[in-house]
Short mmCIF file of C-alpha atoms in Angstrom, two decimals:
data_model
loop_
_atom_site.label_atom_id
_atom_site.label_comp_id
_atom_site.label_asym_id
_atom_site.label_seq_id
_atom_site.Cartn_x
_atom_site.Cartn_y
_atom_site.Cartn_z
CA MET S 1 -182.22 -97.64 -59.54
CA THR S 2 -185.95 -98.43 -59.79
CA ALA S 3 -187.88 -100.07 -56.88
CA SER S 4 -188.09 -103.55 -58.50
CA GLU S 5 -183.99 -103.04 -59.16
CA LYS S 6 -183.55 -102.25 -55.42
CA LEU S 7 -185.68 -105.24 -54.26
CA ILE S 8 -183.78 -107.51 -56.68
CA ALA S 9 -180.42 -106.18 -55.41
CA PHE S 10 -181.54 -106.49 -51.62
CA ILE S 11 -182.56 -110.17 -52.24
CA ARG S 12 -179.44 -111.01 -54.04
CA ASN S 13 -177.28 -109.25 -51.46
CA THR S 14 -179.17 -111.17 -48.76
CA PHE S 15 -178.62 -114.49 -50.29
CA ASP S 16 -174.95 -113.77 -50.68
CA THR S 17 -174.51 -112.91 -47.17
CA ALA S 18 -176.20 -115.92 -45.83
CA LEU S 19 -174.17 -118.10 -48.31
CA TYR S 20 -171.05 -116.47 -47.16
CA PHE S 21 -171.58 -117.13 -43.39
CA ALA S 22 -172.59 -120.78 -44.22
CA VAL S 23 -169.53 -121.38 -46.17
CA MET S 24 -167.16 -119.80 -43.75
CA ALA S 25 -168.82 -122.01 -41.03
CA VAL S 26 -168.08 -125.04 -42.90
CA LYS S 27 -164.99 -124.25 -44.96
CA GLU S 28 -163.06 -121.96 -42.56
CA ASN S 29 -163.80 -120.00 -39.29
CA PHE S 30 -164.39 -116.63 -37.95
CA ARG S 31 -160.86 -116.13 -36.18
CA ASN S 32 -159.01 -112.93 -36.82
CA TYR S 33 -155.60 -114.40 -37.08
CA ILE S 34 -154.00 -111.20 -38.54
CA ARG S 35 -155.11 -109.03 -35.56
CA ARG S 36 -154.31 -111.58 -33.07
CA ALA S 37 -150.73 -111.93 -34.26
CA GLY S 38 -150.34 -108.15 -34.29
CA PRO S 39 -147.71 -106.22 -36.37
CA THR S 40 -144.00 -107.13 -36.70
CA GLY S 41 -143.03 -103.46 -37.04
CA ASP S 42 -144.69 -99.97 -36.26
CA PRO S 43 -147.64 -98.95 -38.00
CA SER S 44 -146.80 -95.43 -37.36
CA ARG S 45 -143.76 -95.62 -39.63
CA GLY S 46 -146.02 -96.46 -42.85
CA MET S 47 -145.74 -99.23 -45.25
CA VAL S 48 -143.92 -99.85 -48.48
CA ILE S 49 -145.16 -102.80 -50.56
CA LEU S 50 -143.08 -104.13 -53.27
CA GLY S 51 -144.82 -105.73 -56.38
CA ASN S 52 -142.78 -107.64 -58.84
CA GLY S 53 -143.58 -105.54 -61.86
CA PRO S 54 -140.67 -104.19 -64.26
CA SER S 55 -140.73 -100.84 -62.83
CA LEU S 56 -139.13 -102.22 -59.77
CA ALA S 57 -135.93 -102.67 -61.30
CA GLU S 58 -135.57 -98.95 -61.11
CA ASP S 59 -137.20 -98.11 -57.98
CA LEU S 60 -135.74 -100.73 -55.89
CA PRO S 61 -132.00 -99.39 -56.13
CA ARG S 62 -133.50 -95.77 -55.32
CA LEU S 63 -135.21 -97.05 -52.36
CA ILE S 64 -132.01 -98.82 -51.06
CA ALA S 65 -129.76 -95.88 -51.91
CA ARG S 66 -132.25 -93.58 -49.83
CA ARG S 67 -132.28 -96.20 -46.96
CA GLU S 68 -135.99 -96.02 -47.04
CA TYR S 69 -136.13 -99.53 -45.16
CA GLU S 70 -134.76 -97.76 -42.10
CA ALA S 71 -137.42 -95.26 -41.92
CA ARG S 72 -140.63 -97.30 -43.03
CA ASP S 73 -141.74 -100.79 -42.85
CA PHE S 74 -141.41 -103.16 -45.84
CA MET S 75 -143.60 -105.99 -47.24
CA ALA S 76 -142.74 -108.22 -50.20
CA GLY S 77 -144.20 -111.53 -51.62
CA ASN S 78 -143.63 -114.26 -54.03
CA PHE S 79 -140.18 -114.87 -55.14
CA PHE S 80 -138.79 -111.60 -53.92
CA ALA S 81 -136.44 -113.36 -51.27
CA GLU S 82 -134.62 -115.00 -54.37
CA ASP S 83 -133.05 -111.48 -54.91
CA ASP S 84 -129.89 -110.63 -53.12
CA ARG S 85 -131.38 -107.23 -52.14
CA PHE S 86 -133.91 -109.25 -49.90
CA GLU S 87 -131.15 -109.35 -47.16
CA VAL S 88 -130.61 -105.71 -47.56
CA VAL S 89 -134.16 -104.46 -47.29
CA ARG S 90 -135.08 -107.08 -44.65
CA PRO S 91 -138.74 -106.93 -45.19
CA GLY S 92 -140.82 -107.34 -41.72
CA TYR S 93 -143.74 -108.78 -43.80
CA TYR S 94 -144.18 -111.46 -46.70
CA VAL S 95 -147.17 -112.74 -48.33
CA LEU S 96 -147.69 -116.06 -50.15
CA SER S 97 -151.08 -116.20 -51.69
CA ASP S 98 -150.82 -117.95 -54.99
CA PRO S 99 -152.18 -121.66 -54.96
CA MET S 100 -148.77 -122.69 -56.38
CA PHE S 101 -147.11 -121.95 -52.85
CA PHE S 102 -149.43 -124.70 -51.04
CA ARG S 103 -150.67 -126.93 -53.60
CA ASP S 104 -148.81 -129.20 -56.04
CA SER S 105 -148.21 -127.55 -59.29
CA GLU S 106 -145.85 -127.54 -62.44
CA CYS S 107 -143.93 -124.85 -60.16
CA ARG S 108 -143.36 -127.29 -57.29
CA ASP S 109 -139.41 -127.08 -57.67
CA ARG S 110 -139.22 -123.37 -57.66
CA VAL S 111 -141.60 -123.14 -54.88
CA ALA S 112 -139.47 -125.63 -52.83
CA ALA S 113 -136.40 -123.65 -53.61
CA LEU S 114 -138.07 -120.38 -52.41
CA TYR S 115 -138.99 -122.06 -49.08
CA ARG S 116 -135.30 -123.12 -48.64
CA THR S 117 -134.21 -119.59 -49.53
CA LEU S 118 -136.46 -118.22 -46.99
CA ASP S 119 -135.55 -120.38 -44.26
CA SER S 120 -131.91 -119.96 -44.58
CA LYS S 121 -131.79 -116.14 -45.45
CA VAL S 122 -134.07 -114.74 -42.69
CA THR S 123 -132.17 -113.62 -39.65
CA TRP S 124 -134.69 -110.89 -38.49
CA PRO S 125 -138.17 -111.14 -37.15
CA MET S 126 -140.49 -111.67 -40.04
CA THR S 127 -144.18 -112.52 -40.51
CA LEU S 128 -145.20 -114.56 -43.29
CA TYR S 129 -148.91 -114.60 -44.30
CA VAL S 130 -150.45 -117.52 -45.95
CA GLN S 131 -153.86 -118.56 -47.04
CA PHE S 132 -156.14 -120.32 -44.48
CA TYR S 133 -157.53 -122.57 -47.39
CA ASN S 134 -155.13 -125.38 -47.55
CA PRO S 135 -157.00 -128.32 -49.04
CA GLU S 136 -153.76 -130.51 -49.41
CA LYS S 137 -152.79 -129.71 -45.99
CA PHE S 138 -149.41 -128.27 -46.85
CA ASP S 139 -147.10 -128.01 -43.73
CA TYR S 140 -145.69 -124.53 -43.90
CA ARG S 141 -143.73 -125.05 -40.52
CA ALA S 142 -142.20 -128.15 -42.05
CA ALA S 143 -140.91 -126.04 -44.95
CA LEU S 144 -139.88 -123.18 -42.88
CA PRO S 145 -138.66 -124.35 -39.39
CA ASN S 146 -136.77 -121.08 -39.05
CA PRO S 147 -138.18 -119.68 -35.77
CA ARG S 148 -137.64 -116.14 -36.84
CA ILE S 149 -140.39 -116.51 -39.46
CA ARG S 150 -143.95 -116.28 -37.64
CA ILE S 151 -146.72 -117.83 -39.96
CA VAL S 152 -150.04 -116.21 -39.75
CA ARG S 153 -153.06 -117.31 -41.93
CA PHE S 154 -155.52 -115.02 -43.63
CA HIS S 155 -159.06 -115.72 -44.94
CA THR S 156 -159.97 -116.05 -48.65
CA GLN S 157 -163.73 -116.68 -48.91
CA VAL S 158 -164.95 -113.75 -51.08
CA TYR S 159 -167.95 -111.87 -49.65
CA ARG S 160 -170.23 -110.44 -52.25
CA GLY S 161 -173.26 -109.06 -50.24
CA PHE S 162 -173.93 -105.82 -48.78
CA GLY S 163 -171.03 -103.11 -48.97
CA SER S 164 -171.14 -102.10 -45.31
CA VAL S 165 -171.23 -105.51 -44.07
CA GLY S 166 -168.15 -106.38 -46.19
CA PHE S 167 -166.25 -103.46 -44.65
CA CYS S 168 -167.31 -104.68 -41.27
CA LEU S 169 -166.07 -108.24 -42.12
CA PHE S 170 -162.63 -106.84 -43.42
CA ARG S 171 -162.14 -104.93 -40.04
CA HIS S 172 -162.44 -108.25 -38.32
CA GLY S 173 -160.03 -110.23 -40.64
CA LEU S 174 -162.65 -111.86 -42.81
CA GLY S 175 -164.52 -111.12 -45.95
CA SER S 176 -161.40 -112.27 -48.06
CA ALA S 177 -157.89 -111.00 -48.55
CA ASN S 178 -157.85 -112.81 -51.78
CA PHE S 179 -158.44 -109.84 -54.03
CA GLY S 180 -156.50 -111.37 -56.80
CA THR S 181 -152.67 -110.46 -56.40
CA VAL S 182 -150.13 -110.60 -53.59
CA VAL S 183 -149.97 -106.85 -53.38
CA GLN S 184 -153.75 -106.62 -52.82
CA VAL S 185 -153.47 -109.13 -50.02
CA GLY S 186 -150.48 -107.06 -48.44
CA GLU S 187 -152.62 -103.96 -48.74
CA TYR S 188 -155.39 -105.65 -46.77
CA VAL S 189 -153.09 -106.98 -44.25
CA ALA S 190 -151.43 -103.68 -43.69
CA LEU S 191 -154.84 -101.89 -43.24
CA LEU S 192 -155.79 -104.58 -40.73
CA LEU S 193 -152.65 -104.11 -39.02
CA GLY S 194 -153.22 -100.30 -38.30
CA TYR S 195 -150.97 -98.85 -41.21
CA ARG S 196 -152.56 -95.74 -42.45
CA GLN S 197 -149.97 -94.69 -44.90
CA ILE S 198 -149.14 -97.42 -47.65
CA GLU S 199 -147.07 -96.85 -50.52
CA LEU S 200 -146.92 -99.12 -53.65
CA TYR S 201 -143.87 -99.96 -55.96
CA GLY S 202 -143.61 -102.33 -58.67
CA VAL S 203 -147.34 -102.84 -59.13
CA ASP S 204 -147.40 -102.13 -62.99
CA HIS S 205 -150.51 -104.58 -63.72
CA THR S 206 -149.73 -104.20 -67.46
CA LEU S 207 -151.81 -107.20 -67.74
CA LEU S 208 -152.99 -106.60 -71.39
CA ASP S 209 -149.56 -105.92 -72.72
CA GLY S 210 -148.68 -108.49 -75.58
CA LEU S 211 -152.04 -110.23 -75.26
CA CYS S 212 -152.52 -112.51 -78.38
CA VAL S 213 -153.78 -115.92 -79.44
CA ASP S 214 -151.38 -118.18 -81.35
CA ASP S 215 -152.18 -120.50 -84.36
CA ALA S 216 -153.08 -123.33 -81.77
CA ASN S 217 -155.97 -121.13 -80.44
CA ARG S 218 -153.90 -120.71 -77.02
CA LEU S 219 -153.94 -117.27 -75.24
CA CYS S 220 -150.60 -115.94 -74.96
CA ARG S 221 -148.92 -113.15 -72.98
CA ALA S 222 -145.59 -111.33 -72.52
CA ASP S 223 -145.37 -111.70 -68.82
CA ARG S 224 -142.62 -109.49 -67.51
CA HIS S 225 -140.99 -109.12 -64.00
CA TYR S 226 -138.40 -106.78 -62.48
CA TYR S 227 -135.80 -109.55 -62.41
CA ASP S 228 -136.21 -110.45 -65.95
CA ALA S 229 -132.99 -109.86 -68.11
CA GLY S 230 -134.75 -108.52 -71.10
CA PRO S 231 -137.88 -108.46 -73.20
CA ARG S 232 -139.89 -111.60 -73.48
CA ALA S 233 -141.86 -113.20 -76.30
CA PRO S 234 -145.48 -113.87 -75.63
CA GLN S 235 -145.90 -117.44 -74.11
CA PRO S 236 -149.19 -119.44 -73.62
CA ILE S 237 -150.90 -118.64 -70.29
CA TYR S 238 -151.74 -121.35 -67.79
CA MET S 239 -153.61 -121.33 -64.50
CA LYS S 240 -151.31 -122.41 -61.76
CA VAL S 241 -153.75 -124.86 -60.25
CA PRO S 242 -155.09 -126.82 -62.38
CA HIS S 243 -152.23 -126.38 -64.83
CA VAL S 244 -154.80 -125.74 -67.87
CA PRO S 245 -154.62 -123.02 -70.54
CA TYR S 246 -156.57 -119.74 -69.90
CA THR S 247 -159.39 -118.86 -72.43
CA MET S 248 -159.83 -115.24 -73.21
CA SER S 249 -162.96 -115.05 -71.48
CA VAL S 250 -161.78 -116.44 -68.20
CA TYR S 251 -158.46 -114.30 -68.15
CA LEU S 252 -160.38 -111.12 -69.01
CA ALA S 253 -162.90 -111.74 -66.31
CA GLU S 254 -160.19 -112.53 -63.79
CA VAL S 255 -158.36 -109.24 -64.82
CA ALA S 256 -161.35 -107.22 -64.42
CA GLU S 257 -162.00 -108.75 -60.89
CA LEU S 258 -158.60 -107.98 -59.99
CA PHE S 259 -158.99 -104.33 -60.89
CA ARG S 260 -162.44 -104.25 -58.88
CA GLY S 261 -160.52 -105.53 -55.94
CA HIS S 262 -158.43 -102.27 -56.14
CA GLU S 263 -161.51 -100.12 -56.12
CA VAL S 264 -162.80 -102.03 -53.06
CA LEU S 265 -159.58 -101.70 -51.29
CA ARG S 266 -159.43 -97.87 -52.17
CA ASP S 267 -162.95 -97.48 -50.73
CA TYR S 268 -162.05 -99.66 -47.49
CA ALA S 269 -159.09 -97.60 -46.93
CA ALA S 270 -160.88 -94.30 -47.23
CA SER S 271 -163.36 -95.61 -44.82
CA LEU S 272 -160.37 -96.16 -42.04
CA GLY S 273 -158.89 -92.82 -43.09
CA ALA S 274 -155.96 -94.54 -44.74
CA ARG S 275 -154.13 -93.57 -47.71
CA ILE S 276 -153.01 -95.99 -50.56
CA VAL S 277 -150.39 -94.17 -52.89
CA ASN S 278 -149.33 -95.89 -56.23
CA ARG S 279 -145.79 -94.76 -56.74
CA THR S 280 -145.45 -97.10 -59.80
CA ARG S 281 -144.86 -95.14 -63.02
CA GLY S 282 -146.91 -96.42 -65.79
CA SER S 283 -149.11 -98.55 -63.58
CA MET S 284 -152.57 -99.65 -65.13
CA ILE S 285 -154.13 -99.19 -61.65
CA ASP S 286 -156.52 -96.11 -61.78
CA ALA S 287 -157.98 -96.62 -58.25
CA TYR S 288 -155.50 -95.03 -56.11
CA GLU S 289 -153.96 -91.70 -55.94
CA ARG S 290 -150.58 -91.33 -57.83
CA GLY S 291 -147.36 -90.42 -56.33
CA ALA S 292 -144.43 -89.46 -58.50
CA GLU S 293 -141.01 -90.78 -57.30
#
């Protein structure tokens, strides 16, 4: 990097840092809600984070057969509670980060059903992590009156300035846990709680499989999850909020940023002396060390 490039990078990082603190002061705050609430489980046991990728259909039965949930703490997210095995695994941690969970969207009925399921099924201590950003003032406690569910907020303002400053912010529960997927939020939360061994299942991230454009110029993809009955035909891809179609450029930019987020989490974990092991066969994530089942 030349001297002029270094100067430009320094000016840009300085501006981004100043902008971040200004936005946080106005839009959010500087409280470390995750650290204040503390862990539900025991960080020395290690953490298993369950994604919703198709590979979990094979891995989840193995995890249950080995009774891994008795030896390690579990974290799940999104619609995992609708699975009957939710009450077997009994995750102590749960994450909802998609805007559809706190903003009005086309998925409102399914989201409302999920909250009813969580409220009725959880009979053990569980911490639910939700976005601090909540422009429509969604009342999580009204949706989840279950006293066994503790609701903790995480910050979502992305920091793009100096790398060393970013890691410092992460250690204080700031700098954004909104890396792109619910699993990434889970990794960030686990690291902040003191977990130093994190294992990932069901994070296939095959986000380019079946990608195509139909005759109406709509971007389509065969989106698959572990609970799907069989192969799915490519369908138009819509943003959750607002409910508008993705364009190829926007979708690919988001996918690239998502994978960059894994690299940031990998480097942040290394700075803490923590390990993130991806045990998902066929996963497209290349940031973490692989671990065969």
